[in-house]
Tab-separated table of C-alpha atoms in Angstrom:
chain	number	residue	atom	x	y	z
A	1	UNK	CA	31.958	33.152	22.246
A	2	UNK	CA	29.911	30.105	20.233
A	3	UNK	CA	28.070	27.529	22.120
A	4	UNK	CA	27.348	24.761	19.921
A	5	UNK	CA	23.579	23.152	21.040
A	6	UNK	CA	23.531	18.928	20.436
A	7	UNK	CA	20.091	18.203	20.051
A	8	UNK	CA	19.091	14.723	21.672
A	9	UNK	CA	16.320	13.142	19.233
A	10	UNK	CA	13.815	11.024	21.626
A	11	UNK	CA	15.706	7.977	20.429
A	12	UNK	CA	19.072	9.078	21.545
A	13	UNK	CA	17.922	10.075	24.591
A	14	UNK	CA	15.616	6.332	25.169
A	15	UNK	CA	18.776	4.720	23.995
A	16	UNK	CA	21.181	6.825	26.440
A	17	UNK	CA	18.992	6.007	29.279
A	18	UNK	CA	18.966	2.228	28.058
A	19	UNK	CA	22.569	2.423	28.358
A	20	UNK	CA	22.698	3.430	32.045
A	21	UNK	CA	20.645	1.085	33.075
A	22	UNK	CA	22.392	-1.936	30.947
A	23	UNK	CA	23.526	-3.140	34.802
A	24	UNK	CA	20.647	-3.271	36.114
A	25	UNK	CA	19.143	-5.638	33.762
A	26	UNK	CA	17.845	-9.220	34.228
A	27	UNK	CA	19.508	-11.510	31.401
A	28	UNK	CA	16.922	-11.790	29.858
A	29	UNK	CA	15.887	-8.370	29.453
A	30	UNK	CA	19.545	-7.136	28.175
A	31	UNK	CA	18.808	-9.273	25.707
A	32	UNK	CA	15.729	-7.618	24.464
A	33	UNK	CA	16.897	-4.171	24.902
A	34	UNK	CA	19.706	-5.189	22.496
A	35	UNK	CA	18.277	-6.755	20.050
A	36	UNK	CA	15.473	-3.483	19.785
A	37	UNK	CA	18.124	-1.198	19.352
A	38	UNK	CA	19.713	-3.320	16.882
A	39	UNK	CA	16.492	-3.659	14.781
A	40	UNK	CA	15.705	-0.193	14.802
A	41	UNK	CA	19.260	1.094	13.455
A	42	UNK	CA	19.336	-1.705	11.245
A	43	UNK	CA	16.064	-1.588	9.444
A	44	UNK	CA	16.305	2.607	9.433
A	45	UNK	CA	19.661	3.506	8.066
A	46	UNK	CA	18.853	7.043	9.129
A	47	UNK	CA	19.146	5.551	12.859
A	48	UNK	CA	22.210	6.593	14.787
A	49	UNK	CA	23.783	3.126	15.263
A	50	UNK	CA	24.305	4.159	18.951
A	51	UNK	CA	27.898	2.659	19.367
A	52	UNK	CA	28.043	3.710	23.295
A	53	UNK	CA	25.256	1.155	23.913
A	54	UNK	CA	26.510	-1.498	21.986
A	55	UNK	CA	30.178	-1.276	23.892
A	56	UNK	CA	27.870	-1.080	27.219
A	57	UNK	CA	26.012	-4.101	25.881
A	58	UNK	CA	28.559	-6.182	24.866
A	59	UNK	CA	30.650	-5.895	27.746
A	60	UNK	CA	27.675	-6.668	30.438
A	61	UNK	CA	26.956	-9.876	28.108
A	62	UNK	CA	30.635	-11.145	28.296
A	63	UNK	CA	29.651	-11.314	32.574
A	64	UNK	CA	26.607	-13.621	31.588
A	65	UNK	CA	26.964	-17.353	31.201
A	66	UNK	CA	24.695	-19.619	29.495
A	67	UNK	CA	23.394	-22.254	31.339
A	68	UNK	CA	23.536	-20.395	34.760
A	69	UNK	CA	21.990	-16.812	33.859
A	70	UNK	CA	19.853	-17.924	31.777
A	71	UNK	CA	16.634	-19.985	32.247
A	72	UNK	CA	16.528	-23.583	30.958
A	73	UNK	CA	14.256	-24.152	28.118
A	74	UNK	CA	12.260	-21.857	25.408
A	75	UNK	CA	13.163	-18.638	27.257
A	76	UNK	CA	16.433	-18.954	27.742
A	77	UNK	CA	16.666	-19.826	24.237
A	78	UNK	CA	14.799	-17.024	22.693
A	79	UNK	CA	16.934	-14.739	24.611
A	80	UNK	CA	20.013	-16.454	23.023
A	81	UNK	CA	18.954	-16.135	20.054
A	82	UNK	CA	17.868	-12.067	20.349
A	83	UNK	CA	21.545	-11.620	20.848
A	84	UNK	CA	22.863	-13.314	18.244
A	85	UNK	CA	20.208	-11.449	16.131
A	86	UNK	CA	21.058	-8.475	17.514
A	87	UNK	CA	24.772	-9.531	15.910
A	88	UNK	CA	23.866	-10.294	12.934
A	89	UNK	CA	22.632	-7.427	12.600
A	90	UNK	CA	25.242	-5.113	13.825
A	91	UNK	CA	27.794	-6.976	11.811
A	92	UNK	CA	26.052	-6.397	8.413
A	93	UNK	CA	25.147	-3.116	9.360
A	94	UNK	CA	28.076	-1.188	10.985
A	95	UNK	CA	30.466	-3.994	11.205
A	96	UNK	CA	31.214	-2.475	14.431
A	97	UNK	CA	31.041	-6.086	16.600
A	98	UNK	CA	34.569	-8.774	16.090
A	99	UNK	CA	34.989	-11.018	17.716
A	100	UNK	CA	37.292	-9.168	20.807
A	101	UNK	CA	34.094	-6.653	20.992
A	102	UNK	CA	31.437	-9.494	21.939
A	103	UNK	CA	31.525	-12.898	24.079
A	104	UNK	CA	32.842	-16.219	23.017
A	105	UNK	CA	29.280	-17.780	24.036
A	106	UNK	CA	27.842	-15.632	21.492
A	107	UNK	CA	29.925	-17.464	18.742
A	108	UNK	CA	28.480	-21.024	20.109
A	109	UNK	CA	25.365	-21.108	22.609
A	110	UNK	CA	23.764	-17.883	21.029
A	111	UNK	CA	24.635	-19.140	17.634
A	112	UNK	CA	22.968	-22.391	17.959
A	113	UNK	CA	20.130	-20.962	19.214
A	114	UNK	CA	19.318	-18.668	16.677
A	115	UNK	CA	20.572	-21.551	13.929
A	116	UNK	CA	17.709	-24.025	15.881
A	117	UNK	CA	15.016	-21.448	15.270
A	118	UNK	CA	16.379	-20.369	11.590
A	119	UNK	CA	15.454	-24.580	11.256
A	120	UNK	CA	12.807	-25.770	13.450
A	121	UNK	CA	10.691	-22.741	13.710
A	122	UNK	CA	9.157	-22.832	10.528
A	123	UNK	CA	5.273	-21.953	10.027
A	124	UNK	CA	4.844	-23.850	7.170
A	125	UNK	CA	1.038	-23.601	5.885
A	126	UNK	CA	-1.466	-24.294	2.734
A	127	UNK	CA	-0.448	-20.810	1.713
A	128	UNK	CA	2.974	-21.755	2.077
A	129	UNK	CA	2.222	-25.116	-0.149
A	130	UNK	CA	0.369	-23.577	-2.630
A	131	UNK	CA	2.626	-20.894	-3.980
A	132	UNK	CA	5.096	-24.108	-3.997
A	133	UNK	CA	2.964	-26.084	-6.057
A	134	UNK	CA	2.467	-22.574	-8.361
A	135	UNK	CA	5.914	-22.418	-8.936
A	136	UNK	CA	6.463	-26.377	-9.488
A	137	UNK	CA	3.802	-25.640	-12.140
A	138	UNK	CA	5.607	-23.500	-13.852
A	139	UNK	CA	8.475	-25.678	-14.485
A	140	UNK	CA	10.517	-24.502	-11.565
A	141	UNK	CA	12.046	-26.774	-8.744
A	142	UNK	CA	10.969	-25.743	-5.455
A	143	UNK	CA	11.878	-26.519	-2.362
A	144	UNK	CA	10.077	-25.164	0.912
A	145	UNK	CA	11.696	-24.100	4.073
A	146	UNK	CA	15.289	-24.100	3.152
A	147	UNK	CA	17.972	-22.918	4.750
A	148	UNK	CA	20.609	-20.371	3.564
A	149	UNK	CA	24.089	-20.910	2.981
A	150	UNK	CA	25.106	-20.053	6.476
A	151	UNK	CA	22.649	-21.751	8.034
A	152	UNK	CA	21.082	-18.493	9.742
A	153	UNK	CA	18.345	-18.167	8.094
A	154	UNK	CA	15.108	-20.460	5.673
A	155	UNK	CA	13.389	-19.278	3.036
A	156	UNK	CA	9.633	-20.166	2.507
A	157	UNK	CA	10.184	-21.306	-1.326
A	158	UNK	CA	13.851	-21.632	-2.203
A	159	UNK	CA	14.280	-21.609	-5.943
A	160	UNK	CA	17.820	-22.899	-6.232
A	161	UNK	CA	18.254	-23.184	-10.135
A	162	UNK	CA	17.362	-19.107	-9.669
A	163	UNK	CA	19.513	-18.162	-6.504
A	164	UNK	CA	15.644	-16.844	-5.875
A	165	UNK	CA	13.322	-17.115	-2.728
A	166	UNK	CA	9.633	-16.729	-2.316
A	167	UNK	CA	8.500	-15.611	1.041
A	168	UNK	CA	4.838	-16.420	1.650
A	169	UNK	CA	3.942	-12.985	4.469
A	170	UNK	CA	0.938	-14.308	6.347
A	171	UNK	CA	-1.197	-11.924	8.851
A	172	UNK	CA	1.558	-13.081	11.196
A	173	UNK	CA	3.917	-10.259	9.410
A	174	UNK	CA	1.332	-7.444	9.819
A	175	UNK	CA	0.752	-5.335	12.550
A	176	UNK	CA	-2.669	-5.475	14.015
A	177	UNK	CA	-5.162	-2.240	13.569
A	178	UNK	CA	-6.585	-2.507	16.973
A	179	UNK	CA	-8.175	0.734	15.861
A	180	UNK	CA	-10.419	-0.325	12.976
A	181	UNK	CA	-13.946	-0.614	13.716
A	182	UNK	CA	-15.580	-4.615	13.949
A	183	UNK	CA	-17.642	-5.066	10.776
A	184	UNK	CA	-21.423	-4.798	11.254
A	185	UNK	CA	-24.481	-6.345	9.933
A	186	UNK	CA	-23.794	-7.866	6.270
A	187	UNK	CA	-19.955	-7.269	6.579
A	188	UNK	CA	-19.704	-9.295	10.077
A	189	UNK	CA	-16.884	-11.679	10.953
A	190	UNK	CA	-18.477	-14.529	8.735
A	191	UNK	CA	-16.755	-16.649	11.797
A	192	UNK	CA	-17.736	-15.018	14.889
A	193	UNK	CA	-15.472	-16.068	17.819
A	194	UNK	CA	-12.360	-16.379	15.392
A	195	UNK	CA	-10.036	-14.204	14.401
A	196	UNK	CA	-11.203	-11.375	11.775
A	197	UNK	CA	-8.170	-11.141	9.304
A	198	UNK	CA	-9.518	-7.809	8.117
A	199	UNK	CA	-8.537	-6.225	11.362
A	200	UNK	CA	-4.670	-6.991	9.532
A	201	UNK	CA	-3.095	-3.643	8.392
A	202	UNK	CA	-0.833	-3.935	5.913
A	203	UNK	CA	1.665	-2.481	7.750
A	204	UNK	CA	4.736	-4.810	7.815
A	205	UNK	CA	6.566	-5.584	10.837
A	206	UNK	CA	9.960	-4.425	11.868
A	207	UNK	CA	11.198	-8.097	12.339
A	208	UNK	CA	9.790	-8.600	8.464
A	209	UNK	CA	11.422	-5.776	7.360
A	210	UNK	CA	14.771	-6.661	8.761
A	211	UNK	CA	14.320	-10.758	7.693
A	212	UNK	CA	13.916	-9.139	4.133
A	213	UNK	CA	17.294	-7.201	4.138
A	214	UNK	CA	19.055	-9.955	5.315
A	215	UNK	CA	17.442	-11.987	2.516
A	216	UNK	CA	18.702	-10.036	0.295
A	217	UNK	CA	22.191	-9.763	1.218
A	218	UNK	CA	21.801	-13.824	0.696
A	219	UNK	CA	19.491	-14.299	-2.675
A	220	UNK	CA	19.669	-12.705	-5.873
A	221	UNK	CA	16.412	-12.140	-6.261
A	222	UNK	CA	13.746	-12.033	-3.128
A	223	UNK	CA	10.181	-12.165	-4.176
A	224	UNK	CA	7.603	-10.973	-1.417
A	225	UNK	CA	3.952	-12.449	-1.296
A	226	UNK	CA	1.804	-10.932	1.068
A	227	UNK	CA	-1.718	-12.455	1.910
A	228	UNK	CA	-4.201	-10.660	1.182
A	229	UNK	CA	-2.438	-10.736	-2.361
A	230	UNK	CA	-3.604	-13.809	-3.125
A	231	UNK	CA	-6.639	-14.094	-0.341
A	232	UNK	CA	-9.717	-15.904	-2.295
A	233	UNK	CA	-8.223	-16.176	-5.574
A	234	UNK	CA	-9.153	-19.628	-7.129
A	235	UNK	CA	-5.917	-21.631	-7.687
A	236	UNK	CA	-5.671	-20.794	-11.533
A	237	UNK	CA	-5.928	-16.673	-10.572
A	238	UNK	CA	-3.091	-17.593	-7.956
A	239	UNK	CA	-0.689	-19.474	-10.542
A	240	UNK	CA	-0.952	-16.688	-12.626
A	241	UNK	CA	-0.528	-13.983	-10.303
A	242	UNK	CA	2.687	-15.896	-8.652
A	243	UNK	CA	3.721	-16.354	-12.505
A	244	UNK	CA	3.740	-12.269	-13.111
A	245	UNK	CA	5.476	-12.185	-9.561
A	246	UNK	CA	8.621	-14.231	-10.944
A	247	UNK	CA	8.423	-12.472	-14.691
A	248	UNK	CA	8.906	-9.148	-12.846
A	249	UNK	CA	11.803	-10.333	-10.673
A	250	UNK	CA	13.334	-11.971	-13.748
A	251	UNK	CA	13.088	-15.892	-12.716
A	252	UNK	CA	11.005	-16.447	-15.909
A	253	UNK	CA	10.642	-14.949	-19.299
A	254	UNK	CA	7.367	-13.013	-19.991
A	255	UNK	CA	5.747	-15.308	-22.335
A	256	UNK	CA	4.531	-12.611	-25.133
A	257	UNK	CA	1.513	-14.904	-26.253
A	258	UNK	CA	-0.017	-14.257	-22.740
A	259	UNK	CA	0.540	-10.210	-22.652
């Protein structure tokens, strides 16, 4: 006789667990436990895509109603807007979630919700400006926090002419090294009392990571900027740093008087 062992991988077995207790959730937190498991199996193609939950998932949601299980305002919203993520990013990533598999709300009061963040939650900064000004420079026409085609998601720097984006990655797209030492003596926060962008890793988040492939399921060409790329360069150092960026992806001819 054969007996044939399944291994359980910790993730299996924190998704499995997940799944039994879908019905005990609060709204809100179904809607967080989704949208995790979506992110992980979307950004790590190695990731079971852990179907069972999703079925589980789906079919608790289609109980819910917007308006009544949900808080009012910016809570109720975000968590709207997880599970449309969490959608999005089944759909481009298994395609295992039509339309009979998920509920109508999700197709209208998720949808909008995510859409009103994709719009009005924009971060736009100096940094933000300044690579816009690099590329305007340069002869390009650039247009800052643009939406894509389908409305579900903006691009920092939209170079239409290009079908290119920019994205400008502040320390807001890094995970925190809570485990670095504070600087001492000569090397101390020059600002004490603020925050100390060195304690940055440059570790990208999951959430960045996923944004990206989305991106570039959208764009021809995405083009990535990440802070401390371009932190204290003078502007001319900048313009010709974001100038190599766009040779390299192909949005402008290497000029061979400059090489």
């Amino acid at each position: 006789t054969t007996t044939t062992t399944t291994t359980m991988t910790t993730w299996d077995a924190l998704v499995e667990n997940a799944r039994r207790r879908v019905h005990e959730m609060k709204p809100i937190e179904l809607a967080y436990a989704t949208w995790a498991v979506a992110i992980v199996s979307f950004v790590d193609e190695t990731t079971p895509p852990s179907r069972a939950f999703f079925e589980t998932a789906w079919a608790r949601a289609a109980t819910l109603t917007p308006g009544v299980d949900f808080p009012e305002g910016k809570r109720g919203k975000d968590a709207l807007a997880n599970f449309y993520h969490a959608y999005l990013m089944r759909r481009d990533a298994v395609d295992d979630a039509p339309p009979s598999a998920v509920p109508a709300w999700l197709h209208a009061d998720a949808r909008d919700a995510w859409r009103a963040q994709a719009k009005n939650d924009v971060n736009a900064s100096a940094f933000h400006d300044n690579v816009a000004r690099d590329c305007e420079s340069l002869g390009l026409t650039a247009e800052k926090e643009a939406l894509a085609e389908d409305g579900n998601f903006s691009a920092d720097v939209l170079l239409r002419d290009h079908d290119a984006i920019v994205e400008c990655d502040g320390p807001n797209h890094f995970y925190v090294d809570y485990q670095r030492p504070e600087p001492l003596g000569a090397d101390a926060n020059p600002n004490p009392g603020k925050y100390d962008t060195r304690k940055e890793s440059r570790v990208r988040k999951v959430k960045t990571e996923a944004r990206d492939k989305f991106l570039r399921a959208r764009f021809t060409r995405v083009i990535v900027v990440p802070w401390f790329d371009v932190h204290g360069m003078q502007p001319a150092q900048r313009t010709a740093y974001v100038r190599a960026r766009l040779e390299d992806a192909g949005v402008l001819k290497k000029d061979a008087a400059l090489e």
